[in-house]
Amino acid sequence: MLIQIILIVALLAIAFYLIRATPSARHLAVRRMLVFLAVIGGVVVILSPGLLTSVANAVGIGRGTDLLLYGFIVAFLLYVVTDFKRSTQLSRANTQLARKLTLAEAHLQDEISRRGANPDD
Amino acid sequence: MDAMHTESSCEAAAPGLDYSTWIVIPLYNEASVIAGVVSELLGQFANVVCVDDGSTDGSAQAALDAGARVLTHPLNLGQGAALQTAISYAVAQPGCEHIITFDADGQHRIIDALHMLERAREEKLDIVFGSRFLDDRTNPGILKRIVLKTAVGVTNLTTGLKLTDAHNGLRVLSAEAASRINLQQDRMAHATEIVLQLGRTRLPWGESPVEVLYTDYSKAKGQSLLNSINILFDLVVN
């Protein structure tokens, strides 16, 4: 069935994204476009509920609600991965900030004790 | 030690403090042991720097009282982060030729560190890793051996170096090698990351036997099997 291939490819793509890709402006653009498409798709499907079932049938699923569920799971996984990446980036930035602070403080202390030892400087 | 060196020249017998080597120690909640570790190190090395990683048990004060240079992270970031801060600080100090990474919990022996430093100097090695599996002094126990050997396998696979031990906190680095390290892994995966980054420098390296002292104290704090899954995940995921 077509849906099996689509879902497997989607999951593999998410796994690949988790392991390899670093977040970039391009990914952000893709994510925003997906949200935009989801809104349009949502409105269309709300207006003509039969359409969802027709699409589901076309890819080998019996009911439109099932297609919706699968889509939801994939979207959720993508969200989890994206959010994980963002929090990793944030914590790295946090570490760098804390390190700069620590080193600046240490440098200051060293400078003070050096001047204390050589008051002529 | 022969008779001539014993009584009369207690101070002169000490082979002089090492001023060109910086001992770097990531420190997190080791108040009960850190003072002993620091004061023993200060008997050989003039420069001991601890990076206190947000300890809540007074470790920083204990290290300071023992005579270490103590840097303080404003919050707990992880051992890898503390190690990187310590290295960044040490390489920036004038006259720093070597850096020795040392664990705060007292599981390393100074005599091993001295021996590794001597090797680095004599054989002109930029990197000397400590390995507990090169002789039979250390007995980690069967479960820990399995965990460690798995970590060794993963490390060798990802780094291209052929080491016999992984996650051993005792390392001697030249200032050149140390300045090329930039650890991103804040938590335990840094132990593999550091090998990876050092391997990429293509600087000459070696491995020396060290003894790891498994006290009840260090056993209680050791890495669990489950945590190695975390390490693996941190390494695989970008």
XYZ file of C-alpha atoms in Angstrom:
359
model
C 0.000 0.000 0.000
C 1.111 3.493 -0.809
C 0.511 4.740 2.747
C 3.017 2.240 4.168
C 5.751 3.626 1.960
C 4.791 7.216 2.778
C 4.779 6.590 6.542
C 8.054 4.665 6.562
C 9.761 7.363 4.511
C 8.362 10.024 6.831
C 9.618 8.230 9.962
C 13.057 7.610 8.470
C 13.283 11.244 7.453
C 12.479 12.303 11.017
C 15.102 9.923 12.412
C 17.665 11.276 9.960
C 16.771 14.813 10.918
C 17.244 13.907 14.595
C 20.660 12.378 14.072
C 22.270 14.444 11.364
C 20.827 17.797 10.537
C 21.629 20.974 12.425
C 18.794 23.459 12.658
C 18.998 26.158 10.024
C 16.939 28.914 8.481
C 15.991 26.537 5.662
C 14.489 24.052 8.097
C 12.627 26.866 9.787
C 11.180 27.889 6.410
C 10.124 24.301 5.688
C 8.456 23.991 9.085
C 6.572 27.246 8.615
C 5.423 26.164 5.191
C 4.171 22.870 6.650
C 2.148 24.753 9.247
C 0.714 26.943 6.514
C -0.196 23.917 4.401
C -1.753 22.207 7.425
C -4.000 25.205 8.003
C -5.118 25.299 4.353
C -5.574 21.536 4.266
C -7.527 21.668 7.523
C -9.927 24.292 6.230
C -10.478 22.397 2.967
C -11.152 19.124 4.789
C -13.534 20.820 7.215
C -15.494 22.282 4.327
C -15.741 18.978 2.475
C -15.293 16.032 4.856
C -15.734 13.514 2.068
C -12.500 14.653 0.500
C -10.446 13.256 3.402
C -11.879 9.781 2.910
C -11.262 9.948 -0.843
C -7.618 10.834 -0.237
C -7.366 8.062 2.366
C -8.794 5.551 -0.112
C -6.361 6.720 -2.760
C -3.362 5.827 -0.559
C -4.825 2.567 0.680
C -6.592 3.501 3.930
C -10.251 2.756 4.552
C -11.289 5.816 6.564
C -10.376 9.488 6.513
C -10.084 9.580 10.310
C -7.312 6.970 10.153
C -5.364 9.080 7.677
C -5.820 12.012 10.015
C -4.472 9.970 12.955
C -1.388 8.858 11.013
C -0.741 12.391 9.892
C -1.116 13.584 13.464
C 1.410 11.048 14.778
C 3.997 12.005 12.165
C 3.475 15.700 12.849
C 3.793 15.095 16.590
C 7.058 13.184 16.202
C 8.433 15.951 14.031
C 7.473 18.433 16.723
C 9.206 16.418 19.453
C 12.424 16.204 17.430
C 12.376 19.875 16.510
C 11.754 20.877 20.081
C 14.544 18.610 21.316
C 16.964 20.194 18.894
C 15.955 23.663 19.897
C 16.414 22.907 23.587
C 19.848 21.396 22.876
C 20.867 24.561 21.073
C 19.592 26.675 23.911
C 21.470 24.690 26.513
C 24.685 25.008 24.498
C 24.221 28.749 24.335
C 23.550 28.702 28.062
C 26.767 26.798 28.699
C 28.816 29.220 26.636
C 27.299 32.134 28.463
C 27.995 30.592 31.871
C 31.562 29.750 30.823
C 32.245 33.293 29.653
C 30.934 34.574 32.956
C 33.078 32.137 34.947
C 36.230 32.936 32.967
C 35.621 36.683 33.145
C 35.194 36.441 36.896
C 38.364 34.344 37.216
C 40.309 36.795 35.095
C 39.139 39.645 37.281
C 40.131 37.794 40.459
C 43.556 37.005 39.015
C 44.052 40.606 38.035
C 43.067 41.842 41.491
C 45.372 39.438 43.289
C 48.211 40.265 40.870
C 47.835 43.964 41.614
C 47.583 43.201 45.298
C 50.927 41.407 45.068
C 52.553 44.174 43.004
C 51.046 47.451 44.224
C 53.385 49.459 41.968
C 51.683 48.309 38.755
C 64.579 5.875 48.612
C 68.050 5.544 50.039
C 69.176 6.574 53.524
C 70.810 9.798 52.407
C 67.522 11.322 51.355
C 65.440 10.542 54.369
C 65.929 12.605 57.501
C 68.100 15.593 56.776
C 66.731 16.913 53.508
C 63.020 16.451 53.722
C 62.266 19.554 51.704
C 65.129 19.284 49.273
C 64.176 15.689 48.546
C 60.968 16.879 46.968
C 61.886 17.172 43.285
C 60.696 20.747 43.111
C 57.229 21.939 42.278
C 56.084 21.692 38.684
C 55.105 25.184 37.545
C 54.482 24.517 33.866
C 51.729 21.944 34.348
C 48.150 22.758 35.227
C 45.968 20.193 36.925
C 42.341 20.673 35.928
C 39.568 19.147 38.026
C 35.848 19.300 37.317
C 34.276 19.486 40.741
C 30.732 18.639 41.678
C 29.635 17.676 45.182
C 32.828 15.981 46.370
C 33.229 17.889 49.626
C 34.329 14.866 51.603
C 37.282 13.992 49.365
C 38.316 17.054 47.338
C 40.532 18.611 50.014
C 42.665 15.476 50.216
C 42.959 15.236 46.425
C 43.945 18.915 46.087
C 46.491 18.998 48.891
C 48.157 15.839 47.627
C 48.401 17.334 44.126
C 49.798 20.593 45.479
C 52.710 18.607 46.847
C 53.854 18.087 43.252
C 52.187 20.749 41.148
C 52.006 24.482 41.766
C 48.858 24.970 39.734
C 45.671 23.110 40.569
C 42.455 24.559 39.208
C 39.022 23.239 40.155
C 35.908 24.259 38.307
C 33.087 24.018 40.783
C 30.045 23.035 38.767
C 27.392 24.410 41.069
C 28.115 22.137 44.038
C 25.678 22.416 46.904
C 27.788 20.726 49.579
C 30.583 23.226 50.111
C 33.015 21.521 47.728
C 34.206 24.869 46.381
C 35.157 26.139 49.823
C 36.872 22.852 50.657
C 38.966 23.046 47.484
C 39.763 26.700 48.117
C 40.847 25.996 51.690
C 43.059 23.187 50.431
C 44.832 25.721 48.208
C 43.328 25.180 44.758
C 42.419 27.940 42.323
C 38.636 27.603 42.226
C 36.460 28.801 39.372
C 32.722 28.670 39.890
C 30.010 27.941 37.372
C 26.929 29.989 38.187
C 24.819 26.850 37.821
C 25.285 23.134 37.304
C 26.157 22.457 33.669
C 27.719 19.004 33.720
C 31.161 17.468 33.952
C 32.029 18.060 30.306
C 31.182 21.731 30.600
C 33.273 22.079 33.756
C 36.207 20.326 32.128
C 36.048 22.634 29.113
C 35.941 25.710 31.328
C 38.952 24.451 33.280
C 40.894 23.737 30.083
C 40.015 27.116 28.583
C 41.273 28.787 31.747
C 44.461 26.751 32.012
C 45.642 27.137 28.397
C 45.285 30.901 28.725
C 47.730 31.023 31.651
C 51.257 32.190 30.842
C 53.839 29.431 31.049
C 51.345 26.597 30.737
C 52.974 23.712 28.882
C 50.922 20.736 29.961
C 47.460 20.120 31.298
C 46.474 17.092 33.319
C 42.794 16.268 33.666
C 42.093 14.701 37.027
C 38.945 13.438 38.720
C 37.772 15.048 41.935
C 36.712 11.854 43.651
C 40.161 10.540 44.466
C 40.146 7.576 42.100
C 43.351 8.579 40.315
C 46.912 8.193 41.581
C 49.372 11.049 41.344
C 52.209 8.679 40.630
C 50.408 7.623 37.450
C 49.955 11.261 36.440
C 53.651 11.950 36.999
C 54.611 8.947 34.956
C 52.328 10.015 32.100
C 53.751 13.528 32.191
C 57.262 12.137 32.023
C 56.316 10.065 29.004
C 54.740 13.078 27.289
C 57.940 15.029 27.802
C 60.417 12.321 26.930
C 58.613 10.844 23.948
C 57.309 14.238 22.797
C 53.712 13.086 22.951
C 51.037 15.766 22.874
C 48.420 13.459 24.317
C 48.731 10.651 26.855
C 45.566 8.817 27.816
C 45.364 6.847 31.025
C 44.165 3.274 30.711
C 43.164 0.976 33.550
C 43.282 -2.064 31.272
C 46.986 -2.007 30.395
C 48.039 -3.743 33.585
C 46.249 -5.774 36.228
C 46.303 -3.306 39.115
C 42.697 -2.263 38.629
C 39.814 -4.630 39.186
C 36.615 -2.914 38.116
C 34.369 -5.938 38.553
C 32.660 -7.865 35.796
C 29.655 -5.597 35.150
C 31.706 -2.410 35.047
C 34.227 -4.129 32.808
C 31.460 -4.931 30.321
C 30.163 -1.351 30.386
C 33.637 0.093 29.960
C 34.656 -2.274 27.211
C 31.464 -1.428 25.331
C 32.298 2.250 25.730
C 35.795 1.534 24.421
C 34.302 -0.174 21.376
C 31.986 2.733 20.646
C 34.768 5.254 21.186
C 37.164 3.459 18.879
C 34.452 3.084 16.281
C 33.594 6.777 16.266
C 37.046 8.268 16.811
C 39.310 6.059 14.741
C 41.822 5.793 17.605
C 42.612 2.410 19.074
C 42.339 2.886 22.808
C 42.071 0.216 25.483
C 40.078 2.326 27.925
C 37.333 4.914 27.702
C 35.933 7.403 30.148
C 39.171 7.455 32.090
C 39.459 10.925 33.575
C 43.250 10.950 33.785
C 44.836 12.503 30.687
C 47.960 14.499 29.977
C 47.680 17.084 27.203
C 50.164 19.522 25.780
C 48.949 23.118 25.731
C 48.758 22.780 21.951
C 46.476 19.736 22.129
C 44.367 21.233 24.905
C 43.825 24.466 23.015
C 42.279 22.524 20.156
C 39.592 21.006 22.342
C 36.151 22.531 22.303
C 33.760 20.244 24.122
C 30.105 20.612 23.219
C 28.887 17.662 25.259
C 28.070 19.070 28.642
C 27.388 15.769 30.297
C 29.195 12.442 30.318
C 29.500 11.997 26.552
C 32.382 14.471 26.632
C 34.716 11.600 27.500
C 34.208 10.201 24.003
C 34.034 13.634 22.413
C 37.422 14.608 23.836
C 39.008 11.524 22.286
C 37.325 12.353 18.983
C 38.598 15.929 18.975
C 42.090 14.946 20.066
C 42.189 12.273 17.375
C 41.354 14.882 14.759
C 44.354 17.008 15.771
C 46.645 14.260 14.405
C 49.083 15.081 17.197
C 51.241 12.229 18.520
C 49.529 10.321 21.312
C 50.085 7.395 23.626
C 48.408 5.384 26.319
C 49.797 4.688 29.776
C 48.704 2.217 32.421
C 46.998 3.782 35.397
C 45.374 2.367 38.456
C 41.826 3.399 39.250
C 41.052 3.183 42.925
C 37.560 1.838 43.377
C 36.693 2.918 46.852
C 33.187 2.324 48.168
C 32.780 6.043 47.720
C 33.629 6.136 44.027
C 31.672 2.934 43.405
C 28.569 4.566 44.785
C 28.982 7.434 42.352
C 29.980 5.380 39.310
C 28.311 5.293 35.946
C 25.291 3.055 35.746
C 24.547 0.781 32.842
C 21.477 2.845 31.968
C 23.446 6.051 31.879
C 25.634 4.618 29.144
C 22.501 4.622 26.993
C 22.261 8.357 27.617
C 25.870 8.762 26.578
C 25.290 6.804 23.400
C 22.222 8.892 22.591
C 24.073 12.167 23.174
C 26.807 11.036 20.815
C 24.567 9.776 18.031
C 22.126 12.660 18.059
C 23.451 15.869 16.680
